[in-house]
Amino acid sequence: MLDGVTVRAASTVLVGRQPELAVLREALARAGGGDPTTVLVGGEAGVGKTRLLEEFGGHVTAAGARLLVGQCLELGEAGLPFAPFAATLRDVLRNDGPAAFAGYEAEFARLLPELARMPAGAAVPAGPALADTPRGYLFDLVADLFRRLAEERPLVLVIEDLHWADRSTRDLIGFLVRAARATRLLVVCTYRTDELHRGHPLRPFLAELDRVRGVDRVELGRLDRDGTAAVLADLLGAEPTARVVDDVHERTQGNPFFIEELAAAGSPVGCAVLPETLRDLLLARVDRLPEPAQRVLRIAAAGGTRFAHRLLAEVAGLPEAELEDALRAAVAGQLVVADPEGDYEFRHALVREAVHDDLLPGEHARLHARYAAAIEAQPHLVAAGRAPAEIAHHWYAAHDHPRALTAARVAAAAAADRYAYAEQSRLLERVLELWEQVPDAADRLGMDHLRVLEETLTAAVTAGDLGRALTLTRAALAEVDSAAEPLRAAGLLDHRGRLLALLGKSDGAAELREAYRLAVGAPGGPARFGVLADIAAHLMKVDPREAAAVAAEAMTGASEAGTDLVLLPTRIVVRHRLDGTPERALAELRRVEARARAVGDSWALVSALVFLSDVLFELGRYAESEQAAAAGVTEARRVGISRSIGAYLLSNRAEALIALGRWDEADATCAEAARIDPPGVSGLHWLQLRAGLRLARARPAADELVGRALAFLGRPYLWPNHRLPLHELRVEAALTADDKLEAVRAARAALADTHLVDLPREGWPVLSAAARAAVLAGDRGVAAEVATVAAVLPTPHPAERAHAAQVTALLTGLRPAEADADPTTPGGTASGGGGRTDESASGGAGRTGAEPGEALDAWRAAVAAWRTAGQPYPLGRALLGLAEVAAAAGERDEVAAAVRETVELAARLGATPLGEQAATLARRVGLRGTGRPGPDLLTSREREVLRLVAEGHSNSRIAERLFISPKTASVHVSRIIAKLDVTNRVEAAALAHRLGLLDLPSPSAPARRRPR
């Protein structure tokens, strides 16, 4: 899956450690204020202690403090004493010279032997090392040295790997913590919690330090799933799929070092073999255990990461005392963790994996067979409901194919009862895998191979594994006899047609029509009506009229037979898609929702809530839409269909939250959808929404999300209601990047879409974006195309009417005379050499050839329409457009009010670009960022120069007119360009015309009003 991906050796991002980093920063602040502080940072090996301190070290240096780092050596109690302090003193000697030791070189030579070997010409003579220097005296000297260093600037002393410290090092640290009470010193020590066995000497030392004032403890835990995803994204250089994240997180349990090692292995997904270096590292601690403990650990590894004492005792067959001694050694060695309920768990899943992989083949099969037999005899030895899956796993691992086959089928049924459809799908795949290896498989299971394929297909679809489901439809269709079983074949073709469309491979119409042909010839009954209903529902997006005919046939037959429950999904889709009045569709959806709840049909209920939230959004009832979607998310999660139909509920909820202006919640909902990783086009909606949200907020990863979303346009087939929002996103991304040529290309591609006129909900946002592109690029042709479509596109709801008003306002900015003007002159439409422009969020609303009063009225109407529609972000963009034309019209009070409201909206939403554009406009027209009057941006002389620039004069001609030197004129022009935040004199002139800067009064003067 990751072939060809360049993997960074170590992550460069600090993930999930902000609280711990805040503790360290606060400790540095206390130490800098003269309150000596100590922070003890604990965590298991590889959890990221060193990475945390690297990040903190950067902060220490930036804050102007001094950093000294020492590391304990893995030599034990008999190792080199004071090793970390020798490293820190060596750093002092290198940077400060021997003078730093103030004549005590002989004493310090006990810690730093090279002080005794200073050359004869050294600045301070050195004497012999005093091996018999009293320890207390030596500790005082070290404390005094650190005190003197801390007088210059705060001092941070970092001691890493305290679990390896010798007794002398611990004593000196204890002395510094207790004695250094009047220095600006911060001591930070790290240690491994998984090394602290019961008799480890660091345990009592830490307990003593805990009682000292000014000592804080920080425990670094493992990363959560999102943290694992962030580390993988940094290592891989791209967003990992949910499957990659789930697999790596499950195996590493969020340990950053293990994540890095698996990622560096090349393909962490399904990687059966651990990297050799990591395997050796994991097994090294196992090898240090007594042999009886190693043997028990191997038996336990076959049982899984977590195991019960009674089950282990049953399988091991050892005397209780011998088993307990072995487990005690494993617990003391920090390889196994015990809980109060009598269960055990490997501290690291990868340790269990390494031990299990180290089993001999015969030992592996024998142990798993013993586990399977023990659980079959006593199911209570495992967690409730887990016995079928555990038995199936162990018989399969034991290579007992007949027993593994039947056990997998039983476990699959049990998984379906628990709504664990992904697990059901995996177990049924195992049944298919074992089928050929068990000659009497059909007799053992009481079903044919085709039936197993159909069950596996249904489970895969429900679990959201659409790619695998499509493959299964091909295999099943190859086995079915359509002449003998036409309804069975029709059902498979219906599945295949829908899957092809969901995966963007084709519209699936050929398969659906063939399914209908087979179904109409089959005998009547509930099954036939159900298949016809499904065909109608799936055909709705391809050909609504044809779908309506099929639906009517299904409904009539089902009603006559009294089996209308099979029509619930169809009624949901048909009423939503075909009813011209959403209010009537809403009432029908409410009835279907109630019926689905009454009969306990969760799939129909979730389907109803999907369409219900959609209709409510279309009606502009965003809060109700969000509530319906949230209820559906809960129900989908309860019955295990979050990754299939439930995925639409997450994106529907995010869409409603965006409309409501609750952008943080919307982003979190999109993140939840990303974790589920919906397949095919069902994962497009949240991706497109989040990409647009990141663009509006100028957040990191916006480009990556936009690229992933727009990649869907390259698929052979995409439903129009999915394709049109991508056209809008493409235009918006180009406008955000100030790429006018790409924006126009994207607008033309969008306007060429034949379905644009059929879908007002998706079509109007596209027209609005295309109109912005036309105005910014001064493209009369695109503007004319927008106007043509706008003339025929309906406006059934408030949001569509607001978009229509905004399009009208935008198009007032392109008069035919202006479009024909010379683009090189100030009155032209080009920006001058393709340079950057800084248009407002309205798309340069004020660049208008219309009368000021006409443009002003158009933008006032747009603002009023968005207030009615109730969406704050489009309202902010319309307000900014209104502010521009109001400035040109001399309506200074209206400019101030519009800018003030825009700034407030942008701040509430976190829409940074919108806020910046409002601030820029305010500055240009002589207002403060909040809309209050401020100093004029341009001086009176600069305004005179700007007026001549707008008339097209060169610097030399300006100099002549104003009786100044050409150099002075050039300086004035440069200052004007900088103040107006434009790139050249042509843009400055165009901006002056657009905003009425040439006759804008000063804040103290009365406003000049133009006639409306």
PDB file of C-alpha atoms in Angstrom, residues 738 740 775-778 823-826 828-839 847 982-991 994:
ATOM      1  CA  ASP A 738      -5.089  34.558  -6.945  1.00  0.00           C
ATOM      2  CA  LYS A 740      -7.238  34.278 -12.382  1.00  0.00           C
ATOM      3  CA  VAL A 775     -15.336  39.928 -12.171  1.00  0.00           C
ATOM      4  CA  LEU A 776     -11.792  39.424 -10.911  1.00  0.00           C
ATOM      5  CA  ALA A 777     -10.501  38.476 -14.353  1.00  0.00           C
ATOM      6  CA  GLY A 778     -12.692  41.013 -16.168  1.00  0.00           C
ATOM      7  CA  PRO A 823      -6.881  46.708 -20.157  1.00  0.00           C
ATOM      8  CA  THR A 824      -3.660  48.696 -19.883  1.00  0.00           C
ATOM      9  CA  THR A 825      -5.416  51.862 -18.786  1.00  0.00           C
ATOM     10  CA  PRO A 826      -6.650  52.608 -15.266  1.00  0.00           C
ATOM     11  CA  GLY A 828      -9.587  48.839 -17.942  1.00  0.00           C
ATOM     12  CA  THR A 829     -10.410  45.541 -16.362  1.00  0.00           C
ATOM     13  CA  ALA A 830      -7.001  43.896 -16.232  1.00  0.00           C
ATOM     14  CA  SER A 831      -4.941  44.014 -13.087  1.00  0.00           C
ATOM     15  CA  GLY A 832      -1.830  45.115 -14.888  1.00  0.00           C
ATOM     16  CA  GLY A 833       0.710  42.561 -15.979  1.00  0.00           C
ATOM     17  CA  GLY A 834      -0.984  39.687 -14.219  1.00  0.00           C
ATOM     18  CA  GLY A 835       0.187  40.919 -10.821  1.00  0.00           C
ATOM     19  CA  ARG A 836      -1.407  40.063  -7.518  1.00  0.00           C
ATOM     20  CA  THR A 837      -4.674  41.741  -6.655  1.00  0.00           C
ATOM     21  CA  ASP A 838      -6.195  42.053  -3.241  1.00  0.00           C
ATOM     22  CA  GLU A 839      -9.879  41.920  -3.922  1.00  0.00           C
ATOM     23  CA  ARG A 847     -14.998  47.119  -9.818  1.00  0.00           C
ATOM     24  CA  VAL A 982      -1.169  46.562  -4.470  1.00  0.00           C
ATOM     25  CA  THR A 983       1.645  45.536  -6.800  1.00  0.00           C
ATOM     26  CA  ASN A 984       1.772  48.288  -9.446  1.00  0.00           C
ATOM     27  CA  ARG A 985       0.500  51.716 -10.456  1.00  0.00           C
ATOM     28  CA  VAL A 986      -2.248  50.259 -12.684  1.00  0.00           C
ATOM     29  CA  GLU A 987      -3.735  48.380  -9.740  1.00  0.00           C
ATOM     30  CA  ALA A 988      -3.416  51.502  -7.591  1.00  0.00           C
ATOM     31  CA  ALA A 989      -5.333  53.528 -10.165  1.00  0.00           C
ATOM     32  CA  ALA A 990      -8.032  50.880 -10.524  1.00  0.00           C
ATOM     33  CA  LEU A 991      -8.387  50.673  -6.745  1.00  0.00           C
ATOM     34  CA  ARG A 994     -13.238  51.517  -7.393  1.00  0.00           C
TER      35      ARG A 994
END
